[in-house]
Coordinates of C-alpha atoms in Angstrom, one line a residue:
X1 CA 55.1 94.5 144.0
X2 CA 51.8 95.3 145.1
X3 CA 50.9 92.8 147.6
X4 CA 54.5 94.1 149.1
X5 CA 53.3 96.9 149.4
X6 CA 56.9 98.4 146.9
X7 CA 56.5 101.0 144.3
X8 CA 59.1 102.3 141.5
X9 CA 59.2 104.9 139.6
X10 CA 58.9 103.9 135.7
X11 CA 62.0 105.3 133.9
X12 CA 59.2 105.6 130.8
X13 CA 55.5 106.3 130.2
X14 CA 53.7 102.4 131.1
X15 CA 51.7 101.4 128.0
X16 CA 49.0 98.4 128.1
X17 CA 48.5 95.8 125.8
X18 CA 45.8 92.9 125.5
X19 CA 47.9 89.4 124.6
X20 CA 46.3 87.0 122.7
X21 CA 44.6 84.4 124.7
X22 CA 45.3 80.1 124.8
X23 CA 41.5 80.2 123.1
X24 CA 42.5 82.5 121.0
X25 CA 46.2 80.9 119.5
X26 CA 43.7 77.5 119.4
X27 CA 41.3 79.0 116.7
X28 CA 44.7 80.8 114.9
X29 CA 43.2 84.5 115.5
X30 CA 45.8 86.5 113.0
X31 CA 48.0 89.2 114.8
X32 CA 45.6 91.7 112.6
X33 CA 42.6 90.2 114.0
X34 CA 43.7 90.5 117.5
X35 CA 45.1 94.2 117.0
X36 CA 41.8 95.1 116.1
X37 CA 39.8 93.5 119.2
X38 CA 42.8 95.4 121.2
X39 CA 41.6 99.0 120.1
X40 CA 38.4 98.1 120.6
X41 CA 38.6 96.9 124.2
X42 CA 40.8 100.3 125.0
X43 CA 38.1 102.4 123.7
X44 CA 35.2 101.1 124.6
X45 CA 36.0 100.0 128.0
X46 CA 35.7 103.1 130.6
X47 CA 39.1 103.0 132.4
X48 CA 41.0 103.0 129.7
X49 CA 38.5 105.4 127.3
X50 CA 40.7 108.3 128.2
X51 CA 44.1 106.7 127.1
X52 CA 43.0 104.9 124.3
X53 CA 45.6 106.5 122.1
X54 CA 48.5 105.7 124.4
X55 CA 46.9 101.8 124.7
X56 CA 48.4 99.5 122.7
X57 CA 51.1 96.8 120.6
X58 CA 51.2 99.6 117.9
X59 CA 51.6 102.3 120.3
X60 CA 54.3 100.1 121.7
X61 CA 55.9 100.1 119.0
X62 CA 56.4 103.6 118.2
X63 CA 57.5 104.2 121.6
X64 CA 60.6 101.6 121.2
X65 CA 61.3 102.6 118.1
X66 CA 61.6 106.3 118.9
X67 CA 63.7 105.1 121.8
X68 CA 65.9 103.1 119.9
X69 CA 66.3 105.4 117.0
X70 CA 67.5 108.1 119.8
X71 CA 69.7 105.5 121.4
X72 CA 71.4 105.1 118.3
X73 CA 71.7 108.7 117.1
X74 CA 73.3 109.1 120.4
X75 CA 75.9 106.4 119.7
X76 CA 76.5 107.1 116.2
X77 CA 79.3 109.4 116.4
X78 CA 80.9 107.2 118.6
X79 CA 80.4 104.4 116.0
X80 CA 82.3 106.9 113.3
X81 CA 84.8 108.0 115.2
X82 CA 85.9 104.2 115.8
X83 CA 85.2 103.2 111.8
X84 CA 87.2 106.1 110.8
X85 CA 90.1 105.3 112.9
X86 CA 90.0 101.9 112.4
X87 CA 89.7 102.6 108.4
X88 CA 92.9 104.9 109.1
X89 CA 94.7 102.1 110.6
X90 CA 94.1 99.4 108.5
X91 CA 95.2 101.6 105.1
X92 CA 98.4 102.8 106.9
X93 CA 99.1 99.3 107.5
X94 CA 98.6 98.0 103.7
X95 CA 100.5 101.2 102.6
X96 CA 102.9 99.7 104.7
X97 CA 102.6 95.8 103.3
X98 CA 102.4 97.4 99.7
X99 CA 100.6 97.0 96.9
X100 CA 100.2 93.3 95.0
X101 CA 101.2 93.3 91.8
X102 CA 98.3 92.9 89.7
X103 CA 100.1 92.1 86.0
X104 CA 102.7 91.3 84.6
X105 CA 103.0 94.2 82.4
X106 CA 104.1 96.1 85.5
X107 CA 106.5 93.6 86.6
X108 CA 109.0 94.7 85.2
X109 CA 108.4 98.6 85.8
X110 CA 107.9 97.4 89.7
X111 CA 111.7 96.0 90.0
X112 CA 113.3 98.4 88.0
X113 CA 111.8 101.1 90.4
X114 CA 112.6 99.6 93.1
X115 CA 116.3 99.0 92.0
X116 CA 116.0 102.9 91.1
X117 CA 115.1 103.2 95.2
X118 CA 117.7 101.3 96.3
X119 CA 120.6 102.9 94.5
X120 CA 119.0 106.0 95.3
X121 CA 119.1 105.3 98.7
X122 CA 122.3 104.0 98.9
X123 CA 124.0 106.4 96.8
X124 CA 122.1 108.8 99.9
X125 CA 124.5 107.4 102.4
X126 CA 127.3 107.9 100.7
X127 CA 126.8 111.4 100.3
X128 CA 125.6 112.2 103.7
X129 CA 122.2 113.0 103.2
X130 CA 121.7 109.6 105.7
X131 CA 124.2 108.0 107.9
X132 CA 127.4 106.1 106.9
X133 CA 129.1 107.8 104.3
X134 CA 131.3 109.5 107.0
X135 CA 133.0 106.5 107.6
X136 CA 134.1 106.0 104.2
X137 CA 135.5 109.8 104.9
X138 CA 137.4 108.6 108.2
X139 CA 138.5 105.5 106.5
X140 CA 140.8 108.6 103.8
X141 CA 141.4 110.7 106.4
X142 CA 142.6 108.6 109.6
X143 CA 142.6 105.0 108.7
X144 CA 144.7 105.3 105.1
X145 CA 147.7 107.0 106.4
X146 CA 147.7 105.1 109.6
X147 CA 147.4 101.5 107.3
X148 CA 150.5 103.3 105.0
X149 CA 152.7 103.3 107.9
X150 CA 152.2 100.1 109.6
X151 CA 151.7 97.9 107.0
X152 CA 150.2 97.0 103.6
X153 CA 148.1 100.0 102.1
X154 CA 145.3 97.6 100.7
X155 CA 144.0 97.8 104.5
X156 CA 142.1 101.1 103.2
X157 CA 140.5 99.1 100.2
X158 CA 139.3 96.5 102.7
X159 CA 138.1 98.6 105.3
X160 CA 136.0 100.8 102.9
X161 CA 134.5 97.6 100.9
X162 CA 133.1 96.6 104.7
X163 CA 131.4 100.1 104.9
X164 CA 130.2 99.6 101.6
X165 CA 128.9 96.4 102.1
X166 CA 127.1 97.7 105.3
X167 CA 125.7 100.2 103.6
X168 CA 124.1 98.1 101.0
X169 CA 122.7 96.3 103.9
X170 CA 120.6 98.9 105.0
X171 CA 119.7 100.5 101.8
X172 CA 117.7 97.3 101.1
X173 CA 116.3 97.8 104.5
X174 CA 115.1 100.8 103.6
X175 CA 113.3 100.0 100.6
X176 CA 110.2 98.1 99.4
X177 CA 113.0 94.9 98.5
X178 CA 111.9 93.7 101.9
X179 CA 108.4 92.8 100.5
X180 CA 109.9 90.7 98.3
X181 CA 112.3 88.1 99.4
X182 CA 113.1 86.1 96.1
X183 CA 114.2 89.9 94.7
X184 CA 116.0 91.2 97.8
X185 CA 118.3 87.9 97.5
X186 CA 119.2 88.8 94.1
X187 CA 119.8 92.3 94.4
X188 CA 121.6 91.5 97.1
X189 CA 123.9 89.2 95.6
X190 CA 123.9 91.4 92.4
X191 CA 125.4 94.5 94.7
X192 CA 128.0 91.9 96.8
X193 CA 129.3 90.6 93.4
X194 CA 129.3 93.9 92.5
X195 CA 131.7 95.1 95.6
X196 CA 133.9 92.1 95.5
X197 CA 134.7 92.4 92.0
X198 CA 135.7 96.4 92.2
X199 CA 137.4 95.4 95.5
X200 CA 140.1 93.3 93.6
X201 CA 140.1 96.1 90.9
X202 CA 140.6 98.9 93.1
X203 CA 143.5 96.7 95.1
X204 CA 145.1 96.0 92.4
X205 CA 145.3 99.1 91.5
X206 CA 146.6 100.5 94.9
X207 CA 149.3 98.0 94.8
X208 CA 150.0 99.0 91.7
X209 CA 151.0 102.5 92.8
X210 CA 152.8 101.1 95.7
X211 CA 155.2 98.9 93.5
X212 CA 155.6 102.1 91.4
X213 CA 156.5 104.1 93.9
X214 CA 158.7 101.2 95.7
X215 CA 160.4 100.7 92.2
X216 CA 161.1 104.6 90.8
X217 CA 162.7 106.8 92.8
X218 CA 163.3 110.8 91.8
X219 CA 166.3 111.9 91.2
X220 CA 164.5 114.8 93.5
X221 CA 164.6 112.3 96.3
X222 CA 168.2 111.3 96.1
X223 CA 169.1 115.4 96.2
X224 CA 167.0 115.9 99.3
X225 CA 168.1 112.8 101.3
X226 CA 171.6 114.0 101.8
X227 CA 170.2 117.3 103.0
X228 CA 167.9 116.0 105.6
X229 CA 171.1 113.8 106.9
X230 CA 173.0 116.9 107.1
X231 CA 170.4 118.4 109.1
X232 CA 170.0 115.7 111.4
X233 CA 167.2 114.2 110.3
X234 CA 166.1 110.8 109.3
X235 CA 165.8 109.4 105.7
X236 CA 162.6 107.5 106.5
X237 CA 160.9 109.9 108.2
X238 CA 161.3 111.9 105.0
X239 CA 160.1 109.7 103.1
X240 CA 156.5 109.3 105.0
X241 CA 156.5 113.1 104.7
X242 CA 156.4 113.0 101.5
X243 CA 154.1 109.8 101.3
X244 CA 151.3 112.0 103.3
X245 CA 151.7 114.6 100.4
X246 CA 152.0 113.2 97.5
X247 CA 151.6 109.3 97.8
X248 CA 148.4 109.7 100.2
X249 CA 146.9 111.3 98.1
X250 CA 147.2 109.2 95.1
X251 CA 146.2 106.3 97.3
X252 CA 143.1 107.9 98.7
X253 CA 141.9 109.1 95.1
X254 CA 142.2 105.4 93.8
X255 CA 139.9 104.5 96.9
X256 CA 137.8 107.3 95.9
X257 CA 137.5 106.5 92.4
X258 CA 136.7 103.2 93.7
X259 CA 133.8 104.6 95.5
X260 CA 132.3 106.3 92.6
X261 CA 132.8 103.3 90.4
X262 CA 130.5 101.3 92.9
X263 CA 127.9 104.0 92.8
X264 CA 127.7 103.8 88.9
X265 CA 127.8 100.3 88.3
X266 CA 125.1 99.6 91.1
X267 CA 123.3 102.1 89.4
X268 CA 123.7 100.2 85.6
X269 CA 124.5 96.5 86.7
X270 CA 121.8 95.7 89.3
X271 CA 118.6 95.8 87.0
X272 CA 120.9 94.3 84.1
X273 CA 122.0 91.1 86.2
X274 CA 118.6 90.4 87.7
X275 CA 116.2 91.1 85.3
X276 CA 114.7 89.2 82.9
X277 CA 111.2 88.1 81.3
X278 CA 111.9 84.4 82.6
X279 CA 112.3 85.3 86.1
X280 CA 110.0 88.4 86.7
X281 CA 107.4 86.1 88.2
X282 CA 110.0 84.5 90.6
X283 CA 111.4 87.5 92.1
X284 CA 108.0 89.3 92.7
X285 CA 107.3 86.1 94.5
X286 CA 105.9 87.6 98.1
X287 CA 106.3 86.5 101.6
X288 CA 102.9 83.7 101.9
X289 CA 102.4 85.7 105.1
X290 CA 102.1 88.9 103.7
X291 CA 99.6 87.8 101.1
X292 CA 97.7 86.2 103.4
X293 CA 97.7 89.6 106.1
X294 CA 97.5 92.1 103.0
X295 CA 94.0 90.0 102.2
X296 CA 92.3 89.9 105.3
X297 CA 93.0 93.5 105.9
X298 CA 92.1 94.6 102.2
X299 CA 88.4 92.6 103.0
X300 CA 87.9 94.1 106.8
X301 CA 88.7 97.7 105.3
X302 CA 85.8 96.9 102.5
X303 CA 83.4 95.8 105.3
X304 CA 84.3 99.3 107.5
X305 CA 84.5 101.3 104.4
X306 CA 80.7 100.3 103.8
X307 CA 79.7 100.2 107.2
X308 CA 80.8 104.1 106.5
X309 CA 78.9 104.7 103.7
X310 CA 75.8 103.2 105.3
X311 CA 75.6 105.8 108.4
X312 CA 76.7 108.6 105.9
X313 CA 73.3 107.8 104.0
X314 CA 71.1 107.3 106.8
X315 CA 68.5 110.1 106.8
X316 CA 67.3 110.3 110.9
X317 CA 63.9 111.5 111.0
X318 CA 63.7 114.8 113.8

């Protein structure tokens, strides 16, 4: 620079320093040795008498340190700000993954509380406090007396234990049985069982009603049909009308009680057909995947949780 005749302006103070020489590495002159010669030459030589005190490797020193202790007080909140969200992220996603379960004294606690979820949730639907019990609602009000009058009344049955079965569906959606796939296949099956078997019941007991009513007619009927004949009307129209007063209605509370049954027996049959001691271990058996993610992120969140507690205990000198 100075035979091009360039100068710059130093960003910080300049400080000089006296290297060991070749001689001096060749005799193995310590680092203390050579300090010591160092303040000696600044202080007795009359250039550098005057800044003697800001001569120097320990002067140096100081001078980076303070500088790199300010460089990183003026970074630190940025380093927080990215542990803490970080942290945030990674226990959002194990809430979302779950906890492991740790013994096997809570294993069966863990799947009788999440069959507790899962009727809960489904028994939700049906009631309207989430979607899909309406259609169980339309099936009663528009699809039974519509079935009644073009064919066999079983349709309503049919059409309801396909809502139910969606329904089911999505309740184990909704709950933690996805984190276990060995228990969401039994509770699954469980609940389908379940439906099928009060499917038949409830059919058979619609087509009971049907054959009654197709086998006993009132002698009220036989007085009225007359009547309408008179009038001009027609016999089977009369009877729909009174089939969507009386007859409907029986139907659609059979349904109905159908509905309910479902609710309770989920409620009382679930836990009772999967669980026992043998197989507790087998159906808290978790997705290898998920173990393996719920890990890794338990041991990064350790390492940022005590990166945390490091800057929190760092006292910064002023």
């Amino acid at each position: 620079m100075i035979l091009e005749g360039k100068s710059y302006r130093l960003k910080f103070p300049w400080v000089g320093v006296v290297n060991r020489s070749q001689a001096d590495i060749n005799k193995n002159v310590d680092m203390i040795a050579a300090r010591r010669r160092e303040r000696e030459y600044f202080s007795t030589t009359p250039e550098y008498r005057h800044l003697a005190h800001r001569m120097g490797f320990e002067h140096l020193a100081k001078m980076l340190s303070k500088h790199l202790e300010t460089v990183i007080k003026s970074r630190i909140p940025n380093i927080q700000s990215l542990i803490n969200k970080t942290i945030d992220e990674l226990e959002t996603e194990l809430s979302h993954l779950g906890k492991p379960i740790a013994a096997d004294a809570g294993k069966l606690y863990t799947i009788m509380e999440i069959c507790r979820l899962f009727y809960q949730n489904f028994r939700e639907h049906l009631d309207g406090v989430r979607t899909g019990g309406d259609k169980v609602y339309n099936v009663f009000d528009n699809q039974l007396p519509a079935a009644l009058k073009r064919g066999p009344a079983e349709a309503a049955v049919d059409a309801t234990h396909s809502i139910l079965k969606d329904l089911v569906h999505k309740a184990m959606s909704e709950t933690p049985l996805k984190q276990y796939p060995a228990l969401r296949v039994e509770v699954g099956n469980a609940a389908i069982e379940s439906l099928e078997r009060m499917r038949d019941q409830s059919k058979k007991a619609t087509l009971q009603l049907v054959d009654m009513e197709c086998c006993y007619l009132t002698v009220e009927f036989f007085r009225k049909l007359p009547q309408d004949v008179d009038k001009g009307g027609s016999a089977t129209q009369s009877i729909f009308d009174r089939y969507n007063d009386s007859y409907l209605r029986r139907i659609g509370s059979t349904v109905l009680s159908y509905v309910n049954m479902v609710c309770a027996t989920l409620r009382h049959s679930i836990p009772k057909s999967i669980v026992y001691q043998k197989r507790l271990s087998a159906l808290l058996n978790e997705d290898p995947a998920i173990m393996e993610r719920r890990s890794a992120l338990a041991k990064r969140l350790e390492l940022y949780r005590s990166a945390q507690a490091e800057i929190d205990t760092v006292t910064w000198s002023k």
